[in-house]
Amino acid sequence: SDTAGGGRAPPPPVGPIGAHVRLKQEYSSRAAGVETALGGWPGASAFIAASNADERQLLRLIETHAPKLCSVRILVQQREARFKPAPSRHPDVASVLDAVEVDDDQAFNALLNFYSPEALLIGGLTDARQLFKKRVPFVAFDADGMKHYLRGELEASEQTGSHTARGLMRMDSAAVLSGLEQRQAAAEAEAA
């Protein structure tokens, strides 16, 4: 549509990102690892704005109409056609991208730009040890959300997310608001 000044209206923001991501059924046992690789709560609840001006406008709208959403992350990226990810260095191991379907090009691009969708999905430490032996750099997440990686000579495993899936994919705005309210209540209870 056209704006009053005769220009084109900016495209609406996209989000929350989790509303555009669906975990394929055959990967349901890996949901915690997938959610962790895709940024956990901050990633799933994030919105995408096409410019800094659109980000500021979205923030003003949130502050005015939904102040509880003020802590939602807004990612700024230009609108572009869906990216084509680089081929995996480990084609014999499933990646997070193999495990999800993303129904919006901007959400897909944001996942590639800001999170780890090219990360591998592995069963656990035994699989990580097999990858370590190959000496080819990787980042992987297991079914418990544990992160394993090889960078140069550094082999590491660390707990980075939840041990259980939290249902962050296909979330809607009501789920985002509910989650933010729960996080705020928990922070207030902890502070008391």
N, C-alpha and C. Protein backbone atom coordinates (compact mmCIF):
# COMPACT_ATOMS: atom_id res chain seq x y z
N SER A 1 0.84 -1.19 0.00
CA SER A 1 0.00 0.00 0.00
C SER A 1 0.87 1.24 0.00
N ASP A 2 0.26 2.38 -0.33
CA ASP A 2 1.00 3.64 -0.38
C ASP A 2 0.81 4.40 0.92
N THR A 3 1.85 5.15 1.31
CA THR A 3 1.75 6.00 2.49
C THR A 3 1.23 7.36 2.06
N ALA A 4 0.92 8.21 3.04
CA ALA A 4 0.40 9.55 2.75
C ALA A 4 1.41 10.36 1.95
N GLY A 5 2.69 10.12 2.12
CA GLY A 5 3.73 10.86 1.41
C GLY A 5 3.96 10.35 -0.01
N GLY A 6 3.18 9.38 -0.44
CA GLY A 6 3.31 8.88 -1.80
C GLY A 6 4.29 7.72 -1.94
N GLY A 7 5.02 7.38 -0.88
CA GLY A 7 5.96 6.26 -0.95
C GLY A 7 5.27 4.95 -0.59
N ARG A 8 6.01 3.90 -0.67
CA ARG A 8 5.47 2.60 -0.30
C ARG A 8 5.57 2.41 1.20
N ALA A 9 4.56 1.80 1.78
CA ALA A 9 4.57 1.50 3.21
C ALA A 9 5.63 0.43 3.46
N PRO A 10 6.31 0.53 4.58
CA PRO A 10 7.31 -0.50 4.88
C PRO A 10 6.62 -1.84 5.10
N PRO A 11 7.32 -2.92 4.81
CA PRO A 11 6.72 -4.23 5.05
C PRO A 11 6.52 -4.45 6.55
N PRO A 12 5.49 -5.17 6.92
CA PRO A 12 5.26 -5.40 8.35
C PRO A 12 6.38 -6.25 8.93
N PRO A 13 6.61 -6.14 10.24
CA PRO A 13 7.62 -7.00 10.86
C PRO A 13 7.19 -8.46 10.77
N VAL A 14 8.15 -9.33 10.86
CA VAL A 14 7.89 -10.77 10.85
C VAL A 14 8.15 -11.27 12.27
N GLY A 15 7.26 -12.09 12.77
CA GLY A 15 7.50 -12.68 14.07
C GLY A 15 6.23 -13.02 14.80
N PRO A 16 6.39 -13.65 15.94
CA PRO A 16 7.67 -14.14 16.44
C PRO A 16 8.23 -15.22 15.52
N ILE A 17 9.54 -15.34 15.49
CA ILE A 17 10.19 -16.28 14.59
C ILE A 17 9.69 -17.70 14.85
N GLY A 18 9.50 -18.05 16.11
CA GLY A 18 9.02 -19.40 16.45
C GLY A 18 7.71 -19.76 15.80
N ALA A 19 6.90 -18.75 15.44
CA ALA A 19 5.62 -19.01 14.77
C ALA A 19 5.82 -19.53 13.35
N HIS A 20 7.00 -19.35 12.82
CA HIS A 20 7.27 -19.72 11.43
C HIS A 20 8.13 -20.98 11.30
N VAL A 21 8.42 -21.61 12.44
CA VAL A 21 9.30 -22.78 12.43
C VAL A 21 8.52 -23.99 12.94
N ARG A 22 8.62 -25.08 12.19
CA ARG A 22 7.96 -26.33 12.60
C ARG A 22 9.00 -27.43 12.64
N LEU A 23 9.04 -28.15 13.74
CA LEU A 23 9.93 -29.29 13.89
C LEU A 23 9.31 -30.48 13.16
N LYS A 24 10.07 -31.10 12.29
CA LYS A 24 9.58 -32.28 11.59
C LYS A 24 9.39 -33.42 12.59
N GLN A 25 8.33 -34.17 12.40
CA GLN A 25 7.96 -35.23 13.35
C GLN A 25 9.11 -36.20 13.61
N GLU A 26 9.85 -36.55 12.57
CA GLU A 26 10.91 -37.55 12.76
C GLU A 26 12.07 -37.04 13.63
N TYR A 27 12.08 -35.75 13.94
CA TYR A 27 13.12 -35.17 14.80
C TYR A 27 12.57 -34.74 16.16
N SER A 28 11.38 -35.19 16.51
CA SER A 28 10.75 -34.73 17.75
C SER A 28 11.59 -35.06 18.99
N SER A 29 12.37 -36.12 18.94
CA SER A 29 13.21 -36.47 20.10
C SER A 29 14.40 -35.51 20.24
N ARG A 30 14.64 -34.69 19.23
CA ARG A 30 15.76 -33.75 19.25
C ARG A 30 15.31 -32.30 19.49
N ALA A 31 14.08 -32.11 19.93
CA ALA A 31 13.51 -30.76 20.05
C ALA A 31 14.33 -29.85 20.94
N ALA A 32 14.85 -30.34 22.07
CA ALA A 32 15.62 -29.47 22.98
C ALA A 32 16.88 -28.97 22.28
N GLY A 33 17.56 -29.83 21.55
CA GLY A 33 18.76 -29.41 20.82
C GLY A 33 18.45 -28.42 19.72
N VAL A 34 17.34 -28.65 19.01
CA VAL A 34 16.94 -27.74 17.94
C VAL A 34 16.60 -26.37 18.52
N GLU A 35 15.81 -26.34 19.59
CA GLU A 35 15.45 -25.06 20.21
C GLU A 35 16.68 -24.30 20.68
N THR A 36 17.64 -25.01 21.26
CA THR A 36 18.86 -24.36 21.73
C THR A 36 19.63 -23.77 20.56
N ALA A 37 19.78 -24.54 19.49
CA ALA A 37 20.52 -24.06 18.31
C ALA A 37 19.85 -22.84 17.69
N LEU A 38 18.54 -22.75 17.80
CA LEU A 38 17.80 -21.63 17.20
C LEU A 38 17.59 -20.47 18.17
N GLY A 39 18.38 -20.43 19.23
CA GLY A 39 18.36 -19.27 20.11
C GLY A 39 17.48 -19.38 21.33
N GLY A 40 16.88 -20.53 21.58
CA GLY A 40 16.04 -20.70 22.76
C GLY A 40 14.90 -19.68 22.78
N TRP A 41 14.53 -19.28 23.98
CA TRP A 41 13.42 -18.32 24.12
C TRP A 41 13.68 -17.01 23.38
N PRO A 42 14.86 -16.38 23.54
CA PRO A 42 15.08 -15.11 22.83
C PRO A 42 14.97 -15.24 21.31
N GLY A 43 15.42 -16.36 20.77
CA GLY A 43 15.34 -16.57 19.33
C GLY A 43 13.92 -16.82 18.86
N ALA A 44 13.20 -17.66 19.57
CA ALA A 44 11.84 -18.01 19.15
C ALA A 44 10.86 -16.84 19.29
N SER A 45 11.11 -15.98 20.27
CA SER A 45 10.19 -14.86 20.50
C SER A 45 10.59 -13.59 19.75
N ALA A 46 11.70 -13.64 19.00
CA ALA A 46 12.19 -12.44 18.30
C ALA A 46 11.31 -12.07 17.11
N PHE A 47 11.34 -10.79 16.80
CA PHE A 47 10.69 -10.25 15.61
C PHE A 47 11.76 -9.73 14.66
N ILE A 48 11.41 -9.58 13.40
CA ILE A 48 12.35 -9.11 12.39
C ILE A 48 11.79 -7.83 11.78
N ALA A 49 12.61 -6.78 11.79
CA ALA A 49 12.26 -5.51 11.15
C ALA A 49 13.20 -5.32 9.96
N ALA A 50 12.70 -4.67 8.90
CA ALA A 50 13.47 -4.52 7.66
C ALA A 50 14.50 -3.39 7.72
N SER A 51 14.40 -2.50 8.71
CA SER A 51 15.34 -1.38 8.80
C SER A 51 15.38 -0.88 10.24
N ASN A 52 16.35 -0.03 10.54
CA ASN A 52 16.42 0.56 11.88
C ASN A 52 15.21 1.44 12.15
N ALA A 53 14.72 2.14 11.14
CA ALA A 53 13.53 2.97 11.31
C ALA A 53 12.31 2.10 11.63
N ASP A 54 12.19 0.95 10.96
CA ASP A 54 11.09 0.03 11.25
C ASP A 54 11.22 -0.55 12.66
N GLU A 55 12.45 -0.81 13.08
CA GLU A 55 12.68 -1.31 14.44
C GLU A 55 12.19 -0.28 15.46
N ARG A 56 12.56 1.00 15.26
CA ARG A 56 12.13 2.05 16.19
C ARG A 56 10.61 2.17 16.21
N GLN A 57 9.99 2.07 15.03
CA GLN A 57 8.53 2.16 14.96
C GLN A 57 7.88 0.98 15.69
N LEU A 58 8.42 -0.21 15.50
CA LEU A 58 7.89 -1.39 16.20
C LEU A 58 8.07 -1.24 17.71
N LEU A 59 9.21 -0.74 18.14
CA LEU A 59 9.43 -0.52 19.57
C LEU A 59 8.42 0.48 20.15
N ARG A 60 8.15 1.55 19.41
CA ARG A 60 7.14 2.53 19.87
C ARG A 60 5.77 1.87 19.98
N LEU A 61 5.41 1.06 19.01
CA LEU A 61 4.11 0.37 19.06
C LEU A 61 4.05 -0.58 20.26
N ILE A 62 5.12 -1.31 20.49
CA ILE A 62 5.15 -2.23 21.63
C ILE A 62 5.04 -1.47 22.93
N GLU A 63 5.81 -0.39 23.08
CA GLU A 63 5.78 0.40 24.32
C GLU A 63 4.38 0.95 24.58
N THR A 64 3.69 1.34 23.52
CA THR A 64 2.36 1.93 23.65
C THR A 64 1.28 0.89 23.89
N HIS A 65 1.30 -0.19 23.12
CA HIS A 65 0.18 -1.13 23.12
C HIS A 65 0.44 -2.45 23.83
N ALA A 66 1.68 -2.82 24.02
CA ALA A 66 2.00 -4.10 24.67
C ALA A 66 3.29 -3.97 25.47
N PRO A 67 3.28 -3.15 26.52
CA PRO A 67 4.52 -2.88 27.25
C PRO A 67 5.20 -4.13 27.81
N LYS A 68 4.46 -5.20 28.05
CA LYS A 68 5.08 -6.42 28.56
C LYS A 68 5.97 -7.08 27.51
N LEU A 69 5.84 -6.69 26.26
CA LEU A 69 6.67 -7.25 25.20
C LEU A 69 7.97 -6.46 25.00
N CYS A 70 8.22 -5.45 25.82
CA CYS A 70 9.39 -4.59 25.62
C CYS A 70 10.71 -5.34 25.63
N SER A 71 10.78 -6.50 26.26
CA SER A 71 12.04 -7.24 26.29
C SER A 71 12.21 -8.19 25.11
N VAL A 72 11.25 -8.18 24.20
CA VAL A 72 11.36 -9.03 23.01
C VAL A 72 12.49 -8.51 22.13
N ARG A 73 13.28 -9.42 21.61
CA ARG A 73 14.39 -9.07 20.72
C ARG A 73 13.83 -8.71 19.34
N ILE A 74 14.36 -7.63 18.77
CA ILE A 74 14.01 -7.25 17.40
C ILE A 74 15.28 -7.31 16.57
N LEU A 75 15.28 -8.16 15.58
CA LEU A 75 16.42 -8.32 14.69
C LEU A 75 16.21 -7.45 13.46
N VAL A 76 17.23 -6.75 13.04
CA VAL A 76 17.12 -5.88 11.87
C VAL A 76 17.88 -6.53 10.72
N GLN A 77 17.15 -6.77 9.64
CA GLN A 77 17.78 -7.29 8.42
C GLN A 77 16.92 -6.87 7.23
N GLN A 78 17.59 -6.55 6.16
CA GLN A 78 16.89 -6.18 4.94
C GLN A 78 16.12 -7.38 4.40
N ARG A 79 15.03 -7.09 3.73
CA ARG A 79 14.26 -8.17 3.10
C ARG A 79 15.01 -8.68 1.89
N GLU A 80 15.18 -9.97 1.84
CA GLU A 80 15.87 -10.61 0.73
C GLU A 80 15.23 -11.95 0.44
N ALA A 81 15.50 -12.47 -0.75
CA ALA A 81 15.04 -13.82 -1.09
C ALA A 81 15.69 -14.81 -0.13
N ARG A 82 15.07 -15.96 0.02
CA ARG A 82 15.58 -17.00 0.93
C ARG A 82 17.02 -17.35 0.58
N PHE A 83 17.85 -17.34 1.62
CA PHE A 83 19.26 -17.69 1.44
C PHE A 83 19.41 -19.17 1.13
N LYS A 84 20.50 -19.50 0.47
CA LYS A 84 20.86 -20.90 0.25
C LYS A 84 22.05 -21.21 1.16
N PRO A 85 21.84 -22.05 2.17
CA PRO A 85 22.92 -22.35 3.10
C PRO A 85 24.09 -23.07 2.41
N ALA A 86 25.27 -22.87 2.94
CA ALA A 86 26.45 -23.58 2.43
C ALA A 86 26.31 -25.06 2.73
N PRO A 87 26.89 -25.90 1.89
CA PRO A 87 26.82 -27.34 2.16
C PRO A 87 27.53 -27.69 3.47
N SER A 88 27.05 -28.69 4.15
CA SER A 88 27.62 -29.12 5.42
C SER A 88 28.98 -29.79 5.21
N ARG A 89 29.86 -29.58 6.16
CA ARG A 89 31.15 -30.29 6.15
C ARG A 89 30.97 -31.73 6.62
N HIS A 90 29.78 -32.02 7.15
CA HIS A 90 29.47 -33.36 7.65
C HIS A 90 28.14 -33.82 7.04
N PRO A 91 28.10 -34.11 5.74
CA PRO A 91 26.84 -34.43 5.08
C PRO A 91 26.18 -35.72 5.59
N ASP A 92 26.93 -36.54 6.32
CA ASP A 92 26.38 -37.79 6.84
C ASP A 92 25.66 -37.60 8.18
N VAL A 93 25.65 -36.37 8.72
CA VAL A 93 25.01 -36.09 10.00
C VAL A 93 23.92 -35.04 9.77
N ALA A 94 22.73 -35.30 10.32
CA ALA A 94 21.62 -34.35 10.16
C ALA A 94 21.94 -33.02 10.82
N SER A 95 21.45 -31.95 10.22
CA SER A 95 21.62 -30.61 10.80
C SER A 95 20.27 -30.11 11.32
N VAL A 96 20.33 -29.00 12.04
CA VAL A 96 19.10 -28.38 12.51
C VAL A 96 18.21 -28.01 11.32
N LEU A 97 18.82 -27.54 10.23
CA LEU A 97 18.03 -27.20 9.04
C LEU A 97 17.30 -28.41 8.48
N ASP A 98 17.88 -29.59 8.62
CA ASP A 98 17.20 -30.81 8.17
C ASP A 98 15.98 -31.11 9.03
N ALA A 99 16.00 -30.65 10.27
CA ALA A 99 14.97 -31.01 11.24
C ALA A 99 13.78 -30.06 11.28
N VAL A 100 13.87 -28.93 10.59
CA VAL A 100 12.78 -27.95 10.67
C VAL A 100 12.29 -27.54 9.29
N GLU A 101 11.09 -27.03 9.29
CA GLU A 101 10.53 -26.35 8.12
C GLU A 101 10.25 -24.92 8.55
N VAL A 102 10.65 -23.98 7.72
CA VAL A 102 10.44 -22.56 8.03
C VAL A 102 9.58 -21.99 6.91
N ASP A 103 8.40 -21.46 7.26
CA ASP A 103 7.44 -21.04 6.24
C ASP A 103 7.55 -19.58 5.82
N ASP A 104 8.57 -18.88 6.29
CA ASP A 104 8.74 -17.48 5.92
C ASP A 104 10.20 -17.23 5.56
N ASP A 105 10.46 -16.63 4.40
CA ASP A 105 11.83 -16.41 3.94
C ASP A 105 12.62 -15.52 4.89
N GLN A 106 11.98 -14.49 5.45
CA GLN A 106 12.71 -13.59 6.35
C GLN A 106 13.06 -14.29 7.66
N ALA A 107 12.16 -15.13 8.15
CA ALA A 107 12.45 -15.91 9.36
C ALA A 107 13.60 -16.88 9.08
N PHE A 108 13.58 -17.52 7.94
CA PHE A 108 14.66 -18.44 7.56
C PHE A 108 16.00 -17.71 7.51
N ASN A 109 16.01 -16.55 6.85
CA ASN A 109 17.25 -15.78 6.74
C ASN A 109 17.75 -15.31 8.10
N ALA A 110 16.82 -14.91 8.98
CA ALA A 110 17.22 -14.47 10.32
C ALA A 110 17.84 -15.62 11.10
N LEU A 111 17.28 -16.81 10.97
CA LEU A 111 17.87 -17.96 11.64
C LEU A 111 19.30 -18.17 11.18
N LEU A 112 19.53 -18.05 9.87
CA LEU A 112 20.89 -18.22 9.35
C LEU A 112 21.81 -17.09 9.80
N ASN A 113 21.30 -15.88 9.84
CA ASN A 113 22.13 -14.72 10.21
C ASN A 113 22.47 -14.65 11.69
N PHE A 114 21.53 -15.06 12.55
CA PHE A 114 21.69 -14.77 13.97
C PHE A 114 21.85 -16.00 14.87
N TYR A 115 21.54 -17.19 14.39
CA TYR A 115 21.56 -18.37 15.25
C TYR A 115 22.41 -19.48 14.61
N SER A 116 22.17 -20.73 14.97
CA SER A 116 23.02 -21.85 14.52
C SER A 116 22.22 -22.95 13.83
N PRO A 117 21.46 -22.64 12.79
CA PRO A 117 20.67 -23.70 12.16
C PRO A 117 21.50 -24.70 11.38
N GLU A 118 22.74 -24.34 11.06
CA GLU A 118 23.60 -25.29 10.34
C GLU A 118 24.28 -26.26 11.30
N ALA A 119 24.04 -26.10 12.60
CA ALA A 119 24.61 -27.00 13.59
C ALA A 119 24.10 -28.42 13.37
N LEU A 120 24.90 -29.38 13.78
CA LEU A 120 24.56 -30.78 13.61
C LEU A 120 23.69 -31.24 14.78
N LEU A 121 22.91 -32.29 14.54
CA LEU A 121 22.12 -32.93 15.59
C LEU A 121 22.72 -34.30 15.84
N ILE A 122 23.14 -34.54 17.06
CA ILE A 122 23.77 -35.81 17.39
C ILE A 122 23.09 -36.44 18.59
N GLY A 123 23.39 -37.72 18.82
CA GLY A 123 22.76 -38.44 19.92
C GLY A 123 23.31 -38.07 21.28
N GLY A 124 24.60 -37.77 21.36
CA GLY A 124 25.20 -37.45 22.65
C GLY A 124 26.71 -37.43 22.57
N LEU A 125 27.34 -37.61 23.71
CA LEU A 125 28.79 -37.51 23.80
C LEU A 125 29.52 -38.54 22.94
N THR A 126 28.97 -39.73 22.82
CA THR A 126 29.61 -40.75 21.98
C THR A 126 29.69 -40.27 20.53
N ASP A 127 28.60 -39.70 20.03
CA ASP A 127 28.62 -39.16 18.67
C ASP A 127 29.59 -37.99 18.56
N ALA A 128 29.64 -37.15 19.60
CA ALA A 128 30.57 -36.01 19.59
C ALA A 128 32.01 -36.51 19.51
N ARG A 129 32.32 -37.55 20.24
CA ARG A 129 33.68 -38.09 20.21
C ARG A 129 34.05 -38.60 18.82
N GLN A 130 33.08 -39.19 18.13
CA GLN A 130 33.34 -39.65 16.76
C GLN A 130 33.63 -38.46 15.84
N LEU A 131 32.89 -37.37 16.02
CA LEU A 131 33.13 -36.17 15.23
C LEU A 131 34.47 -35.52 15.59
N PHE A 132 34.83 -35.53 16.87
CA PHE A 132 36.12 -34.97 17.29
C PHE A 132 37.26 -35.68 16.56
N LYS A 133 37.13 -36.99 16.39
CA LYS A 133 38.19 -37.78 15.73
C LYS A 133 38.41 -37.37 14.28
N LYS A 134 37.38 -36.86 13.63
CA LYS A 134 37.50 -36.46 12.21
C LYS A 134 38.33 -35.19 12.04
N ARG A 135 38.47 -34.41 13.11
CA ARG A 135 39.26 -33.17 13.10
C ARG A 135 38.73 -32.13 12.11
N VAL A 136 37.47 -32.18 11.78
CA VAL A 136 36.83 -31.18 10.92
C VAL A 136 35.95 -30.33 11.83
N PRO A 137 36.12 -29.00 11.82
CA PRO A 137 35.34 -28.15 12.73
C PRO A 137 33.83 -28.41 12.63
N PHE A 138 33.17 -28.33 13.78
CA PHE A 138 31.71 -28.52 13.81
C PHE A 138 31.16 -27.88 15.07
N VAL A 139 29.85 -27.65 15.03
CA VAL A 139 29.06 -27.32 16.20
C VAL A 139 27.88 -28.27 16.15
N ALA A 140 27.57 -28.91 17.27
CA ALA A 140 26.47 -29.87 17.30
C ALA A 140 25.70 -29.73 18.61
N PHE A 141 24.44 -30.11 18.56
CA PHE A 141 23.59 -30.13 19.75
C PHE A 141 23.00 -31.51 19.87
N ASP A 142 22.95 -32.02 21.11
CA ASP A 142 22.36 -33.33 21.30
C ASP A 142 20.92 -33.20 21.78
N ALA A 143 20.28 -34.34 22.02
CA ALA A 143 18.86 -34.36 22.37
C ALA A 143 18.57 -33.64 23.68
N ASP A 144 19.58 -33.49 24.55
CA ASP A 144 19.40 -32.79 25.82
C ASP A 144 19.74 -31.31 25.74
N GLY A 145 20.07 -30.80 24.55
CA GLY A 145 20.42 -29.40 24.41
C GLY A 145 21.88 -29.11 24.71
N MET A 146 22.69 -30.14 24.93
CA MET A 146 24.13 -29.97 25.19
C MET A 146 24.80 -29.58 23.88
N LYS A 147 25.71 -28.61 23.96
CA LYS A 147 26.45 -28.14 22.78
C LYS A 147 27.83 -28.80 22.78
N HIS A 148 28.22 -29.32 21.62
CA HIS A 148 29.53 -29.93 21.43
C HIS A 148 30.17 -29.23 20.23
N TYR A 149 31.46 -28.95 20.31
CA TYR A 149 32.09 -28.30 19.18
C TYR A 149 33.59 -28.57 19.12
N LEU A 150 34.10 -28.41 17.91
CA LEU A 150 35.53 -28.50 17.65
C LEU A 150 35.92 -27.25 16.88
N ARG A 151 36.81 -26.45 17.49
CA ARG A 151 37.34 -25.24 16.84
C ARG A 151 38.85 -25.31 16.96
N GLY A 152 39.51 -25.44 15.83
CA GLY A 152 40.96 -25.60 15.88
C GLY A 152 41.30 -26.85 16.65
N GLU A 153 42.06 -26.70 17.71
CA GLU A 153 42.43 -27.85 18.56
C GLU A 153 41.50 -28.00 19.77
N LEU A 154 40.57 -27.07 19.94
CA LEU A 154 39.69 -27.08 21.10
C LEU A 154 38.49 -28.00 20.88
N GLU A 155 38.39 -29.02 21.70
CA GLU A 155 37.22 -29.90 21.74
C GLU A 155 36.45 -29.55 23.00
N ALA A 156 35.16 -29.29 22.88
CA ALA A 156 34.42 -28.89 24.08
C ALA A 156 32.98 -29.36 24.03
N SER A 157 32.42 -29.54 25.21
CA SER A 157 31.00 -29.85 25.39
C SER A 157 30.52 -28.98 26.54
N GLU A 158 29.37 -28.36 26.37
CA GLU A 158 28.86 -27.48 27.43
C GLU A 158 27.34 -27.46 27.41
N GLN A 159 26.77 -27.31 28.58
CA GLN A 159 25.32 -27.20 28.69
C GLN A 159 24.94 -25.76 28.38
N THR A 160 24.10 -25.56 27.37
CA THR A 160 23.75 -24.19 26.99
C THR A 160 22.26 -23.93 27.01
N GLY A 161 21.45 -24.94 27.07
CA GLY A 161 20.02 -24.73 27.00
C GLY A 161 19.27 -25.60 27.98
N SER A 162 18.02 -25.74 27.72
CA SER A 162 17.16 -26.55 28.56
C SER A 162 17.37 -28.03 28.24
N HIS A 163 17.18 -28.88 29.24
CA HIS A 163 17.28 -30.32 29.01
C HIS A 163 16.02 -30.86 28.34
N THR A 164 14.97 -30.08 28.34
CA THR A 164 13.73 -30.53 27.72
C THR A 164 13.21 -29.46 26.77
N ALA A 165 12.52 -29.89 25.75
CA ALA A 165 11.93 -28.95 24.80
C ALA A 165 10.84 -28.15 25.50
N ARG A 166 10.74 -26.89 25.12
CA ARG A 166 9.75 -26.01 25.75
C ARG A 166 8.64 -25.61 24.79
N GLY A 167 8.57 -26.24 23.63
CA GLY A 167 7.49 -25.94 22.70
C GLY A 167 7.61 -24.56 22.09
N LEU A 168 8.83 -24.13 21.76
CA LEU A 168 9.04 -22.78 21.26
C LEU A 168 8.76 -22.62 19.77
N MET A 169 8.61 -23.72 19.07
CA MET A 169 8.33 -23.60 17.64
C MET A 169 6.83 -23.56 17.42
N ARG A 170 6.42 -22.79 16.43
CA ARG A 170 5.01 -22.55 16.11
C ARG A 170 4.31 -21.77 17.23
N MET A 171 5.08 -20.96 17.97
CA MET A 171 4.47 -20.17 19.03
C MET A 171 3.77 -18.95 18.42
N ASP A 172 2.75 -18.48 19.09
CA ASP A 172 2.04 -17.30 18.62
C ASP A 172 2.29 -16.14 19.59
N SER A 173 1.74 -14.99 19.26
CA SER A 173 1.97 -13.79 20.07
C SER A 173 1.46 -13.96 21.49
N ALA A 174 0.35 -14.68 21.67
CA ALA A 174 -0.16 -14.92 23.03
C ALA A 174 0.84 -15.73 23.84
N ALA A 175 1.49 -16.70 23.20
CA ALA A 175 2.49 -17.51 23.89
C ALA A 175 3.69 -16.65 24.27
N VAL A 176 4.07 -15.73 23.40
CA VAL A 176 5.19 -14.83 23.71
C VAL A 176 4.84 -13.99 24.93
N LEU A 177 3.66 -13.39 24.93
CA LEU A 177 3.24 -12.56 26.05
C LEU A 177 3.19 -13.37 27.35
N SER A 178 2.62 -14.56 27.29
CA SER A 178 2.55 -15.43 28.47
C SER A 178 3.95 -15.76 28.98
N GLY A 179 4.85 -16.10 28.07
CA GLY A 179 6.22 -16.42 28.47
C GLY A 179 6.93 -15.24 29.10
N LEU A 180 6.73 -14.05 28.54
CA LEU A 180 7.36 -12.85 29.12
C LEU A 180 6.80 -12.56 30.51
N GLU A 181 5.49 -12.76 30.68
CA GLU A 181 4.89 -12.55 32.00
C GLU A 181 5.47 -13.53 33.01
N GLN A 182 5.66 -14.78 32.59
CA GLN A 182 6.24 -15.79 33.49
C GLN A 182 7.68 -15.43 33.85
N ARG A 183 8.45 -14.99 32.86
CA ARG A 183 9.84 -14.60 33.13
C ARG A 183 9.91 -13.41 34.07
N GLN A 184 9.01 -12.42 33.87
CA GLN A 184 8.99 -11.24 34.73
C GLN A 184 8.60 -11.63 36.15
N ALA A 185 7.59 -12.48 36.30
CA ALA A 185 7.16 -12.90 37.64
C ALA A 185 8.28 -13.66 38.35
N ALA A 186 9.00 -14.52 37.62
CA ALA A 186 10.10 -15.27 38.22
C ALA A 186 11.23 -14.32 38.66
N ALA A 187 11.52 -13.33 37.84
CA ALA A 187 12.58 -12.35 38.18
C ALA A 187 12.17 -11.54 39.41
N GLU A 188 10.89 -11.15 39.48
CA GLU A 188 10.40 -10.39 40.65
C GLU A 188 10.44 -11.25 41.90
N ALA A 189 10.08 -12.54 41.79
CA ALA A 189 10.10 -13.43 42.94
C ALA A 189 11.52 -13.65 43.42
N GLU A 190 12.46 -13.76 42.49
CA GLU A 190 13.86 -13.96 42.84
C GLU A 190 14.43 -12.72 43.53
N ALA A 191 14.00 -11.54 43.08
CA ALA A 191 14.50 -10.30 43.65
C ALA A 191 13.95 -10.04 45.05
N ALA A 192 12.78 -10.61 45.34
CA ALA A 192 12.13 -10.38 46.66
C ALA A 192 12.77 -11.14 47.78
